[in-house]
XYZ file of C-alpha atoms in Angstrom:
645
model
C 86.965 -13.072 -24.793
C 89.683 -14.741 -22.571
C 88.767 -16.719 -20.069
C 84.703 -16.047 -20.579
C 84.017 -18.733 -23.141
C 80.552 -21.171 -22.292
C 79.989 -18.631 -19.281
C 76.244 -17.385 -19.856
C 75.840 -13.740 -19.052
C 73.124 -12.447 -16.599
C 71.757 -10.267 -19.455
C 72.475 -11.658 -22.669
C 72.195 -8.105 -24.850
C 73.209 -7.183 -27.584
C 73.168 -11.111 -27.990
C 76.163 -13.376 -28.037
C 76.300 -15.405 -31.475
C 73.914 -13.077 -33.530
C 74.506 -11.000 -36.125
C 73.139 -7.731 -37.709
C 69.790 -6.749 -36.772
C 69.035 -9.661 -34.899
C 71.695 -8.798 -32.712
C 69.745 -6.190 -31.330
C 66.616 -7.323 -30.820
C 65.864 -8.656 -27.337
C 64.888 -12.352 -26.623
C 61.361 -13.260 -25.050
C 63.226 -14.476 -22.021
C 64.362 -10.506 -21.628
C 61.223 -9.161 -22.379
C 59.289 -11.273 -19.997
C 61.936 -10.949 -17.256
C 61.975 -6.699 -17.969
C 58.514 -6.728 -17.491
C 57.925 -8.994 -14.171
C 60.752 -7.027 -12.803
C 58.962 -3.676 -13.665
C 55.596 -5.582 -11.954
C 57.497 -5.871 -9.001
C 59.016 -2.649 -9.002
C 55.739 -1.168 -9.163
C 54.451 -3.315 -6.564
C 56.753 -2.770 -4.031
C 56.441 1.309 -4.286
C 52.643 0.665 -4.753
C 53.089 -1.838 -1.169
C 55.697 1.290 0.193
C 53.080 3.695 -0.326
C 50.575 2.264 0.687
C 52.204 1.649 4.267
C 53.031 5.387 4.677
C 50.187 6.754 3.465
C 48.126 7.077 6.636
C 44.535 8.100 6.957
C 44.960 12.060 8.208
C 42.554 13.092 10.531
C 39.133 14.132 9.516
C 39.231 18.265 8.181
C 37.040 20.080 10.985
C 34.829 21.840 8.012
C 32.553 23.284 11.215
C 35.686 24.630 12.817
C 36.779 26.677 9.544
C 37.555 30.016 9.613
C 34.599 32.601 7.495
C 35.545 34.369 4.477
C 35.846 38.116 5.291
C 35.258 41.210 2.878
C 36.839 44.387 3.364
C 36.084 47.978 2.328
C 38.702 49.949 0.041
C 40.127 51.618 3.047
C 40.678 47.941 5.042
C 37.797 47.791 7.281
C 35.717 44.853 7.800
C 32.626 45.059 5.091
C 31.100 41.219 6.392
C 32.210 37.927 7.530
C 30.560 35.341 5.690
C 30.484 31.919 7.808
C 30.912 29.336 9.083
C 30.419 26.611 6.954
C 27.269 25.604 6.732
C 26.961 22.530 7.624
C 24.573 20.000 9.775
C 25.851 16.423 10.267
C 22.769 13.640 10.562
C 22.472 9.907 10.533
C 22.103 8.134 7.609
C 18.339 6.659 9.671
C 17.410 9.973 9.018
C 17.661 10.114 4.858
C 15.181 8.481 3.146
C 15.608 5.664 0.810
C 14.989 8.008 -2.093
C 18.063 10.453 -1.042
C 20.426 7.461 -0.817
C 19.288 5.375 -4.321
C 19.083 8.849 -6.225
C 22.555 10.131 -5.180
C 24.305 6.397 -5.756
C 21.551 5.931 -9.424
C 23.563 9.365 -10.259
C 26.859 8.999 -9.168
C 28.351 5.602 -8.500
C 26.266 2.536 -9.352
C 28.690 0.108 -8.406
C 29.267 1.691 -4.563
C 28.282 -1.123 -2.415
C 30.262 -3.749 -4.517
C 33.434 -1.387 -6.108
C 36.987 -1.239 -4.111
C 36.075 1.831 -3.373
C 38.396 3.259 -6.292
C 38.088 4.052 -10.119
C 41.455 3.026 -11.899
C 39.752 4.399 -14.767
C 38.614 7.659 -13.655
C 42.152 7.995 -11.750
C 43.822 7.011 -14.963
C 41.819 9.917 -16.834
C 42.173 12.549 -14.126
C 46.058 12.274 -13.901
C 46.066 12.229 -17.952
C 44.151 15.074 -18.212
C 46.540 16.950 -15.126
C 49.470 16.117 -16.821
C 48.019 17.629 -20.427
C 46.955 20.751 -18.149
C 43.148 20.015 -18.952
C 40.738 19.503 -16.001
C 41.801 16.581 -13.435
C 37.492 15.805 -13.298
C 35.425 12.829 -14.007
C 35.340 9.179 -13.355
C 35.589 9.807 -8.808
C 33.834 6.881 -7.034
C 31.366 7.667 -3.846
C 34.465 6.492 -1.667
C 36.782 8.913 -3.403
C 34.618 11.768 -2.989
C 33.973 11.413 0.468
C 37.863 11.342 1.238
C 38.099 14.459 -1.189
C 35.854 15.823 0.854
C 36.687 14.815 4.501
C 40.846 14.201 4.506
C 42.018 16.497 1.784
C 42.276 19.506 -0.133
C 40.923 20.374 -3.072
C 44.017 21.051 -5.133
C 44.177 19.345 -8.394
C 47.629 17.837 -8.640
C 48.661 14.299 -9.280
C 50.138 14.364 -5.323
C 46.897 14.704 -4.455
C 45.387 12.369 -6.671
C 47.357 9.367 -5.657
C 46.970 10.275 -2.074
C 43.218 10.068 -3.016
C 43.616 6.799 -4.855
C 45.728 4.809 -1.243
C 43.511 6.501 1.326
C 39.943 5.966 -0.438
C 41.386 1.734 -0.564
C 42.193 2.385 3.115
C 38.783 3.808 4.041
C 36.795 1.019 1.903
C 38.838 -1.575 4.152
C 38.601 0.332 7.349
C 34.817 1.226 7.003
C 31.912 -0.097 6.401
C 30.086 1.560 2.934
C 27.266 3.203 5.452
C 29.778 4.942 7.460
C 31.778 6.142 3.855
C 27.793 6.861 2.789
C 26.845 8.881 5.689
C 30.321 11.057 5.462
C 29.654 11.711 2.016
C 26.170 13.233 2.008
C 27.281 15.611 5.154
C 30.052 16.553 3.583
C 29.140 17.485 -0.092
C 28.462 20.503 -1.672
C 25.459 21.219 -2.701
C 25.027 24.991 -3.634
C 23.487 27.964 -1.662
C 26.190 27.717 1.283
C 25.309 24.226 2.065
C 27.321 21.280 2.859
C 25.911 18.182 3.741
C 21.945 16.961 2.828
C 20.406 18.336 5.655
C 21.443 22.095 5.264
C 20.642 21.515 1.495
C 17.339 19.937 1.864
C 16.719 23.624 4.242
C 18.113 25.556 1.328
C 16.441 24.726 -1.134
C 13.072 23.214 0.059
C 12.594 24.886 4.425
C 12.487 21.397 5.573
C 14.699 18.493 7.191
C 16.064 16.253 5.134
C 14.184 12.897 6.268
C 11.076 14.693 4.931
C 12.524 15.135 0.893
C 10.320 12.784 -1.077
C 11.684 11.113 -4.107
C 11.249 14.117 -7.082
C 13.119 16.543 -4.550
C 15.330 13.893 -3.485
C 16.551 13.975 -7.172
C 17.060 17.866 -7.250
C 19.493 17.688 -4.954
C 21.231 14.252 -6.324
C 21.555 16.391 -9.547
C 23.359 19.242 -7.533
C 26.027 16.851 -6.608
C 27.265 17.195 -10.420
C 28.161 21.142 -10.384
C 25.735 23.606 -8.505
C 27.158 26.591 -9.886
C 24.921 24.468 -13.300
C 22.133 22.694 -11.908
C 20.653 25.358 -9.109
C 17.913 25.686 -11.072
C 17.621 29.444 -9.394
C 20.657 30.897 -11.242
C 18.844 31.582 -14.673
C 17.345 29.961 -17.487
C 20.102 27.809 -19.015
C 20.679 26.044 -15.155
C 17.200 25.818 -14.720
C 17.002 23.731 -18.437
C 20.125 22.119 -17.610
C 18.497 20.759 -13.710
C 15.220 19.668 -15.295
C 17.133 17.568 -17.721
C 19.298 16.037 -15.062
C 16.378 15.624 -13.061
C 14.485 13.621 -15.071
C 17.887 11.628 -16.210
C 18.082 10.637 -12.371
C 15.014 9.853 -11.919
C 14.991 7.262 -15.448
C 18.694 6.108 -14.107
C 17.367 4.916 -10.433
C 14.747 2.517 -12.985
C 17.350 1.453 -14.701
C 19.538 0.315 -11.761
C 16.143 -1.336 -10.309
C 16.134 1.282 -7.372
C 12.620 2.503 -8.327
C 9.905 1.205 -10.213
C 8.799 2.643 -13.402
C 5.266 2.843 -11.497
C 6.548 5.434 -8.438
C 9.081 7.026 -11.133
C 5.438 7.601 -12.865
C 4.216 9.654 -9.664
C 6.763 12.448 -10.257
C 6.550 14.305 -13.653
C 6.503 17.729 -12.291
C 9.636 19.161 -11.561
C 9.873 20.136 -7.548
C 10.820 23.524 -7.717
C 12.726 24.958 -5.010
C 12.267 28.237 -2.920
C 13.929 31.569 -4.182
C 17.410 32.319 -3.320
C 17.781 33.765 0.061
C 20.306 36.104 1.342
C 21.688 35.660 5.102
C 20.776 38.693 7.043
C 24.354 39.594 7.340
C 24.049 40.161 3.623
C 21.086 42.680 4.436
C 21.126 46.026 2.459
C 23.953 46.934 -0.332
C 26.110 44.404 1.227
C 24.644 41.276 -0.409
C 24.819 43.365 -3.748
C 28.450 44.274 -3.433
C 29.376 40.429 -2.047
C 27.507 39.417 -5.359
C 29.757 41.647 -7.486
C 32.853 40.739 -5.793
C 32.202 36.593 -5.895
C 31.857 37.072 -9.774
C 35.460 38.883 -10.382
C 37.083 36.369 -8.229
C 35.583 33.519 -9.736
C 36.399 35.229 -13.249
C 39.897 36.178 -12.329
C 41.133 33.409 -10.130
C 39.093 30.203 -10.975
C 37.819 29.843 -7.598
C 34.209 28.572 -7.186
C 31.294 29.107 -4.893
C 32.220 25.882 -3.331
C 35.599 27.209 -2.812
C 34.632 30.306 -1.152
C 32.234 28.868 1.191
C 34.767 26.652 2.679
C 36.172 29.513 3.863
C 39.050 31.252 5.167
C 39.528 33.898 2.639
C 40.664 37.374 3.130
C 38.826 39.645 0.179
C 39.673 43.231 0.158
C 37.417 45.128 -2.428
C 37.737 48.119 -4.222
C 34.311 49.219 -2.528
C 34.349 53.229 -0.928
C 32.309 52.574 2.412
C 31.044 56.215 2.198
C 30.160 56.602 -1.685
C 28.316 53.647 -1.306
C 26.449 54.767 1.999
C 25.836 58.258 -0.234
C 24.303 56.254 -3.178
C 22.386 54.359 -1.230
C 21.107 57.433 0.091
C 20.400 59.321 -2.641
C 18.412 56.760 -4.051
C 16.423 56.138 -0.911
C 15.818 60.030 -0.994
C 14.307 60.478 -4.392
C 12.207 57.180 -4.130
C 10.266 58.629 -1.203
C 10.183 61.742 -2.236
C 9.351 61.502 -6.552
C 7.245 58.282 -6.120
C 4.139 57.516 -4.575
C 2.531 53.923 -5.144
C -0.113 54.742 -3.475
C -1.077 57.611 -5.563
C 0.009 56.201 -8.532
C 0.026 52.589 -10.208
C 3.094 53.608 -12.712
C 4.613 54.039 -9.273
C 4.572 50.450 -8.891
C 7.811 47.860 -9.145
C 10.151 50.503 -10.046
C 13.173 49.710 -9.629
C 16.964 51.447 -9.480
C 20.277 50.753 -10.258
C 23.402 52.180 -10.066
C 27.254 52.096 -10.407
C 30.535 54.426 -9.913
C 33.669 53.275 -11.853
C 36.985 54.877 -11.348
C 38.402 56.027 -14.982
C 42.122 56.066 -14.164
C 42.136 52.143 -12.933
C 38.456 50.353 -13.712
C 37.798 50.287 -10.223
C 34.234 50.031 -9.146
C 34.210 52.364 -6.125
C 30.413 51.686 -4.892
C 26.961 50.377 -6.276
C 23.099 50.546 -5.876
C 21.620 46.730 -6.408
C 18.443 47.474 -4.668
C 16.442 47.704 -1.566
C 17.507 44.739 0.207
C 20.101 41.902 -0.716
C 17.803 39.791 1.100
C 14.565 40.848 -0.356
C 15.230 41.767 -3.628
C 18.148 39.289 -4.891
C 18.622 40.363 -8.502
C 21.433 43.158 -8.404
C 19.956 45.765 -10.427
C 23.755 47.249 -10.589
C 24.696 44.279 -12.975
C 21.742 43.151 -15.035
C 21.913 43.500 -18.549
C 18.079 43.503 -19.265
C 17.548 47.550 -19.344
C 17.905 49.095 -22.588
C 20.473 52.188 -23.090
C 18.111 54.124 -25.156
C 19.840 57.526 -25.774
C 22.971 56.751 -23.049
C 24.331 54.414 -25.965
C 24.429 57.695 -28.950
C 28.217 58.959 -27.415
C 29.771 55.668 -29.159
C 27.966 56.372 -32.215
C 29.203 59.527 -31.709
C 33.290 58.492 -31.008
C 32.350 55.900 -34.078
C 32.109 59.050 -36.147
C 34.809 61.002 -35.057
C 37.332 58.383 -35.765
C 35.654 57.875 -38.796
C 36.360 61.362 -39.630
C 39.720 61.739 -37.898
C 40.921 58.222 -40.951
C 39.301 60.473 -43.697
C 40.603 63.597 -42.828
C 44.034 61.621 -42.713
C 44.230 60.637 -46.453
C 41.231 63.618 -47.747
C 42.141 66.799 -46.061
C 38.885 68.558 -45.389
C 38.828 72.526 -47.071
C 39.919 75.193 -45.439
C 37.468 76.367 -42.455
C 35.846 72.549 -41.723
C 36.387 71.719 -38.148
C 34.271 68.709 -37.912
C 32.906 66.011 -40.971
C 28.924 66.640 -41.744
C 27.991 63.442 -39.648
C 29.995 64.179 -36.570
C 28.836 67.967 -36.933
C 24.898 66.808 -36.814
C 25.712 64.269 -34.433
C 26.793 67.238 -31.621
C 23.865 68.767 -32.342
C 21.355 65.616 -31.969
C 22.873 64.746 -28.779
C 22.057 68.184 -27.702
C 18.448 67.970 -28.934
C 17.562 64.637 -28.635
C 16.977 63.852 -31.769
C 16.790 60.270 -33.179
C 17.466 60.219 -36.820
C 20.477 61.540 -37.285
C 22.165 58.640 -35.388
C 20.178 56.341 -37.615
C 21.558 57.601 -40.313
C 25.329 57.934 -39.135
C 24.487 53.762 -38.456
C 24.049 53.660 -42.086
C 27.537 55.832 -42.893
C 29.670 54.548 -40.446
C 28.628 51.268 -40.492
C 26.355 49.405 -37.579
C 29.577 46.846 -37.066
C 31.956 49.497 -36.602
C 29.596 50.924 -33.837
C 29.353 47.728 -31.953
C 33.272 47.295 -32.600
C 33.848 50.446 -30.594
C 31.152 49.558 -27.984
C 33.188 46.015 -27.383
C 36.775 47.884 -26.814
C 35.081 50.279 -24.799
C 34.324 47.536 -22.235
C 30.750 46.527 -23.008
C 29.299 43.016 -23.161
C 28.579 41.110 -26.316
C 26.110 39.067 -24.801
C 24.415 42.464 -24.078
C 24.425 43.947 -27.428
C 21.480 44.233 -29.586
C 21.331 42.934 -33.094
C 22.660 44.935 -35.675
C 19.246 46.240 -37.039
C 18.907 50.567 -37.889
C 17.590 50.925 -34.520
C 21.119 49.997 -33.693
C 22.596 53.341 -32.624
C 19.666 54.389 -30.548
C 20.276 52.218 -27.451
C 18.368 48.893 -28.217
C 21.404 47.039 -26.342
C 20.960 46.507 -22.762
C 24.529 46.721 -20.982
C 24.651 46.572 -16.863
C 25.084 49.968 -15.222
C 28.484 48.403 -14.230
C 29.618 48.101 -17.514
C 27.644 51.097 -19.104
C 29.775 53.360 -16.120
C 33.352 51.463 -16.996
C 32.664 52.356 -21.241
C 31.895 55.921 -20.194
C 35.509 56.278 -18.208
C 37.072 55.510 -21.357
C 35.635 59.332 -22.910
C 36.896 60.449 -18.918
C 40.336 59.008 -19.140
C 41.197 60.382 -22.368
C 40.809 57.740 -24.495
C 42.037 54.554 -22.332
C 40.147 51.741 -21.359
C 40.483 49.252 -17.884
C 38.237 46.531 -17.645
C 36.177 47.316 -14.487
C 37.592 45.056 -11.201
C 35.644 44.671 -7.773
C 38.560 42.441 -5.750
C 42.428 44.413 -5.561
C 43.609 41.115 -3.696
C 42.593 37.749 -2.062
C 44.520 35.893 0.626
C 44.278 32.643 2.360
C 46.403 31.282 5.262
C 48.320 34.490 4.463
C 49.620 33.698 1.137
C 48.018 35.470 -1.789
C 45.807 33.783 -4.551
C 46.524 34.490 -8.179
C 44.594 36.203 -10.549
C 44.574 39.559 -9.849
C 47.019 41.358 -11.188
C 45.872 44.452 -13.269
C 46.152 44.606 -16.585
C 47.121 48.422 -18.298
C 45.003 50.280 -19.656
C 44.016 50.033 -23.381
C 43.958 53.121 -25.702
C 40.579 53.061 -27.355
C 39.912 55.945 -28.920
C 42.207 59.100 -29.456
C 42.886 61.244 -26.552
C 41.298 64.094 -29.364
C 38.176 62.426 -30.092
C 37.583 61.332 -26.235
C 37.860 65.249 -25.483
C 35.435 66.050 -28.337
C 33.051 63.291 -26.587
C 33.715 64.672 -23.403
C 32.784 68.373 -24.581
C 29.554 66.926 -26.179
C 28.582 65.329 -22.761
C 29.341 68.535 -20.678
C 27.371 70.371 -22.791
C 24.197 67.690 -22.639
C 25.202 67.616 -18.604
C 24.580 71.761 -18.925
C 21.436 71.894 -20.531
C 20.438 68.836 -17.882
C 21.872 69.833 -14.505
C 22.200 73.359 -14.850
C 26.472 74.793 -14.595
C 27.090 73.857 -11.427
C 26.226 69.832 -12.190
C 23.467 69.509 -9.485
C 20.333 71.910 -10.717
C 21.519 74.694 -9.961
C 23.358 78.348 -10.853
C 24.937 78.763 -8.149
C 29.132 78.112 -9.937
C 30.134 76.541 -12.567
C 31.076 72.678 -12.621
C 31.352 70.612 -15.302
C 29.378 67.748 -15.498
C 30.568 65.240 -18.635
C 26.667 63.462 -18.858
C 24.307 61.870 -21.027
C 21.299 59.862 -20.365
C 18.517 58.805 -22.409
C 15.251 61.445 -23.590
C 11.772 61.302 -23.476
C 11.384 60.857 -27.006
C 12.972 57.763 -26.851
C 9.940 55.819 -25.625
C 12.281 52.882 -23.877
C 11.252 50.791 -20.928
C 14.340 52.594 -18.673
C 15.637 55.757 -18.022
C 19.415 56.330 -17.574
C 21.770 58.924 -16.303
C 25.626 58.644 -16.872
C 27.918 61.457 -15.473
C 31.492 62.444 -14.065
C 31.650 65.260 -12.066
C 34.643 67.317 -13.012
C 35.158 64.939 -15.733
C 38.565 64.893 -17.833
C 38.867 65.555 -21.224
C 38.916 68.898 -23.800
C 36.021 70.312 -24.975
C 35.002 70.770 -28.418
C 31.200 72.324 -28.601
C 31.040 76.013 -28.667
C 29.834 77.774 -25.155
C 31.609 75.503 -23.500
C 34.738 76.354 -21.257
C 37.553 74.952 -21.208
C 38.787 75.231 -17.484
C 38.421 72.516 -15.138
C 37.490 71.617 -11.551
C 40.318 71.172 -8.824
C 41.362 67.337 -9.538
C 39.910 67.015 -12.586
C 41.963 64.995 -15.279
C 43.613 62.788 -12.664
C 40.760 60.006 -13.312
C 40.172 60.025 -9.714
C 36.286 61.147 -9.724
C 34.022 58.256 -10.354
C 31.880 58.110 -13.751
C 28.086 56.676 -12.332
C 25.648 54.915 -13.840
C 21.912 55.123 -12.994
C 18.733 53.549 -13.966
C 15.291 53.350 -13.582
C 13.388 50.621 -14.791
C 9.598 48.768 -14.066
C 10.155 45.266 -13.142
C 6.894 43.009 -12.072
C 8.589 39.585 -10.336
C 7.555 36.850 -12.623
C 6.880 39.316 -15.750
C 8.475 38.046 -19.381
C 9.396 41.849 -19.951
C 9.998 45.141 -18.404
C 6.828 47.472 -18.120
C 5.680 50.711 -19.426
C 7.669 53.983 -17.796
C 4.730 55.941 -18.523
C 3.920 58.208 -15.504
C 6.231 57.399 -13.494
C 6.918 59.766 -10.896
C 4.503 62.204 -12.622
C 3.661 63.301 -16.192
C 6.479 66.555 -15.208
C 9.294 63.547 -15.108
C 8.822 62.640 -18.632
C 8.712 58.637 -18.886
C 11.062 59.003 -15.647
C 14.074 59.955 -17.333
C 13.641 62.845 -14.613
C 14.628 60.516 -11.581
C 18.395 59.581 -12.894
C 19.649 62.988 -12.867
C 17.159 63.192 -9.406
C 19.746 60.642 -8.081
C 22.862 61.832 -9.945
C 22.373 65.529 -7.838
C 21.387 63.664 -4.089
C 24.470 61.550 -4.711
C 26.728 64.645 -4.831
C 25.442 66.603 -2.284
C 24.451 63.421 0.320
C 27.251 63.384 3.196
């Protein structure tokens, strides 16, 4: 152009006096220049940053507000808190607390920056692909996680993490980071910090953990909810292996010698879980129940809710669960007799009421004491069905003969197909082989099919052997109650829920919205089921549901026989319970409210469980020889918990 001839131009692209591709491709001056000016770019918002990124103040984790449960109808159920948490001096950890915890979690500490660009690099990677923002976190990092901010997972936070943890290495000395960092982790069992962990899981101060427990709790540090090695089998494998990995790791970083690592081949294991008193009775049980749907629903995690300052309001009925408590209470002192007896001994109940319409578990037994007896009873699945599992053998076949009957009318005068027909009268009788061989017609997969939709576990279902059909799955009585609703309710199916919503600071936490129900089974063959169980709950109960003859109320109810020889007894029932009949003798009209899904299906069972013992024992005796293998006590419970006020 005019006027511009021999003048060089600031950027010389596309470039002057090429032609064609070469035109277009950018000289090494340009490319060297683009990328120190994008250095510097990054360095000055890096150096910008850094300025106005101050170190907050310190979050007051002692000052934090409890988490509170609520009852169904909005009053207070237990305030759980505050944290738990004792702050000590780093002269009173051992050396073996401080070279397990850095062996296991940041081998580099007293030399790093205090930051992993790797690990930072990963975490916002794996944000921004929506997988988990975890891994790679330096000692330093931690401890500012812990101490300055929240626990969100969001890139924000991440590079806040990144400027303040370079700020803290500068500003303190890598004791003082150190000492913040072991009072302020998590370590499982409401305990923050090492000295209300070394209380939790071994009853003494932390200066007095030697180096195999000192390990324990370094491997906590990686995920408590899957290292307490008192939450089951698969943590307690996964601890012992993490253990011993610590233990190898501090000789390989020359912070023990393979002579003391020698001294500790027996893994230190801790003392049972403990319940606060505040947990005492149901309330431990029903806190227990509640943790688990949050944590299902909403992702939170122990270590979330023991920071506090949640607002949980449960589906929980104060007074049905005061009633089944006491209805239990009432038939163990007055059917059993330890003293007497030795069959008497380590029985144990559990129980459950599920709402049909919505899924909602209105109250549970999980047994005597929250803080004496931790397992929930309510929501094992170790107790075999036995003869409670035959109605979904039964449904199996109805829908079975409801396809047939669709594309093979059945002659004139056949009401129900031969299988289904035998079937109503086996429940009736008790009888075993006719649900054997209905597993062989309809199909053992198409039994467990319905079982699944119906709401039951698959980790609690029994291999598909003949023995199948006659209750050799173990589901919880939660879960045994919420697939019994689904004959109650016509047909549909809810997934049982313990939480209806969960606040903090005021604003509400995701993940509770309800899903609607699911249509299982016909609303024909759920009356036909129904029937069958009113007439089982007739020849049980007596007409009016509770023993007596005094009026009629129908009782939909099954529960498992003497003939069944299992290690449990059950008792399912709805009082009132929706649905049509379908079994001669049986009338039709229903209770006041009946049909509305309102009245609770239940759950009970009796079991023999010795603390320590591989398997469940005998049921022989128990209560008696007149309560036949116990299956007597159930329907005991079932009648105290209606007429208990």
């Amino acid at each position: 152009m005019k006027g511009t001839k021999g003048r060089r131009r600031f950027i010389d692209y596309p470039r002057l006096g090429r032609e064609g591709p070469r035109r277009w491709l950018p000289s090494w001056r340009l490319v060297a220049g683009t990328f120190g000016a994008g250095i510097a770019v990054l360095a000055g918002l890096f150096a910008l940053v850094y300025v106005n990124v101050g170190i907050p103040n310190e979050n007051a984790l002692a000052g934090r507000e409890a988490t509170v449960y609520y009852w169904a109808d909005g009053s207070q159920m237990v305030s759980v808190g505050p944290v738990n948490r004792q702050n000590i001096s780093l002269d009173k950890v051992p050396d073996s607390v401080e070279s397990a915890v850095i062996s296991a979690e940041n081998a580099t500490f007293y030399s790093d920056s205090g930051v992993s660009l790797q690990g930072i690099a990963r975490a916002v990677v794996n944000m921004v692909s929506g997988e988990e923002a975890q891994g790679g976190s330096t000692i330093t990092q931690q401890y500012v996680k812990n101490t300055y901010l929240s626990q969100d997972q969001t890139v924000t936070r991440k590079v806040k993490e990144f400027i303040i943890s370079l700020k803290v290495n500068n500003q303190k000395s890598k004791q003082e980071i150190l000492r913040g960092y072991l009072n302020t982790s998590w370590f499982g069992r409401g305990s923050y910090g090492i000295q209300a962990a070394a209380h939790a899981y071994y009853g003494i101060d932390a200066q007095r953990l030697n180096p195999g427990q000192a390990a324990l709790l370094a491997a906590l540090l990686k995920g408590a909810e899957q290292y307490d090695p008192g939450l089951g089998k698969a943590s307690h494998e996964r601890a012992v292996a993490r253990w011993k990995w610590i233990l190898d790791r501090q000789v390989d970083t020359g912070a023990m010698s393979a002579a003391e690592r020698a001294k500790y081949r027996v893994f230190p294991e801790p003392r049972a879980l403990e319940k606060p008193t505040s947990q005492a009775g149901q309330t431990g049980y029903l806190v227990d129940v509640a943790n688990k749907f949050i944590k299902s629903g909403s992702g939170l995690t122990d270590k979330d809710l023991a920071r506090g300052g949640y607002r949980i309001y449960t589906t929980f009925d104060k007074q049905r669960t005061r009633r089944l408590e006491k209805a239990v209470t009432t038939v163990r002192k007055r059917d059993l007799d330890p003293k007497k007896r030795a069959a008497d001994t380590f029985v144990e109940f559990g129980a459950a009421s599920v709402r049909p319409r919505d899924g909602a578990i209105v109250a549970l037994y999980g047994g005597t004491d929250a803080t004496r007896h931790f397992s929930n009873n309510a929501d094992t699945s170790a107790v075999p069905a036995g003869s409670a599992f035959k109605p979904f053998v039964l449904a199996a076949a109805l829908l079975q003969q409801a396809e047939e009957a669709a594309t093979k009318p059945m002659p004139v005068g056949r009401e129900t197909h031969p299988v289904a027909e035998d079937l109503f009268g086996a429940l009736m009788e008790g009888e075993n082989p006719p649900f054997v061989q209905a597993g062989q017609r309809i199909g053992l997969a198409r039994i467990r099919h319905l079982a699944l939709a119906a709401g039951l576990h698959k980790e609690s279902l029994a291999r598909l052997e003949p023995t199948f059909p006659l209750g050799t799955s173990a589901p919880s009585a939660i879960r045994l109650a919420s697939a019994y609703t689904t004959f109650a309710n016509d047909g549909r199916h809810t997934d049982p829920y313990a939480v209806s919503r969960v606040t903090r600071n005021g604003r509400p936490v995701d993940g509770f919205g309800r899903p609607a129900p699911e249509q299982v089974l016909t609303s024909g063959v759920a009356q036909q089921v129904t029937g069958a169980l009113e007439g089982w709950g007739w020849r049980t109960l007596g007409p009016d549901g509770t023993g007596g003859r005094q009026r009629y109320r129908p009782v939909a109810a099954a529960g498992t026989e003497p003939g069944d020889r299992m290690k449990s007894a059950w008792f399912i029932g709805t009082a009132a319970g929706a649905g049509g009949g379908a079994v001669p003798g049986i009338r039709p009209d229903r209770a006041p409210g009946a049909g509305d899904g309102s009245e609770p299906t239940t759950a009970i069972t009796v079991f023999r469980n010795k603390p320590g013992a591989p398997e469940l024992l005998p049921m022989q005796g128990v209560g008696g020889s007149v309560t036949g293998l116990g299956t007597d006590l159930p329907p005991r419970v079932w009648t105290a918990y209606q007429d208990a006020s």
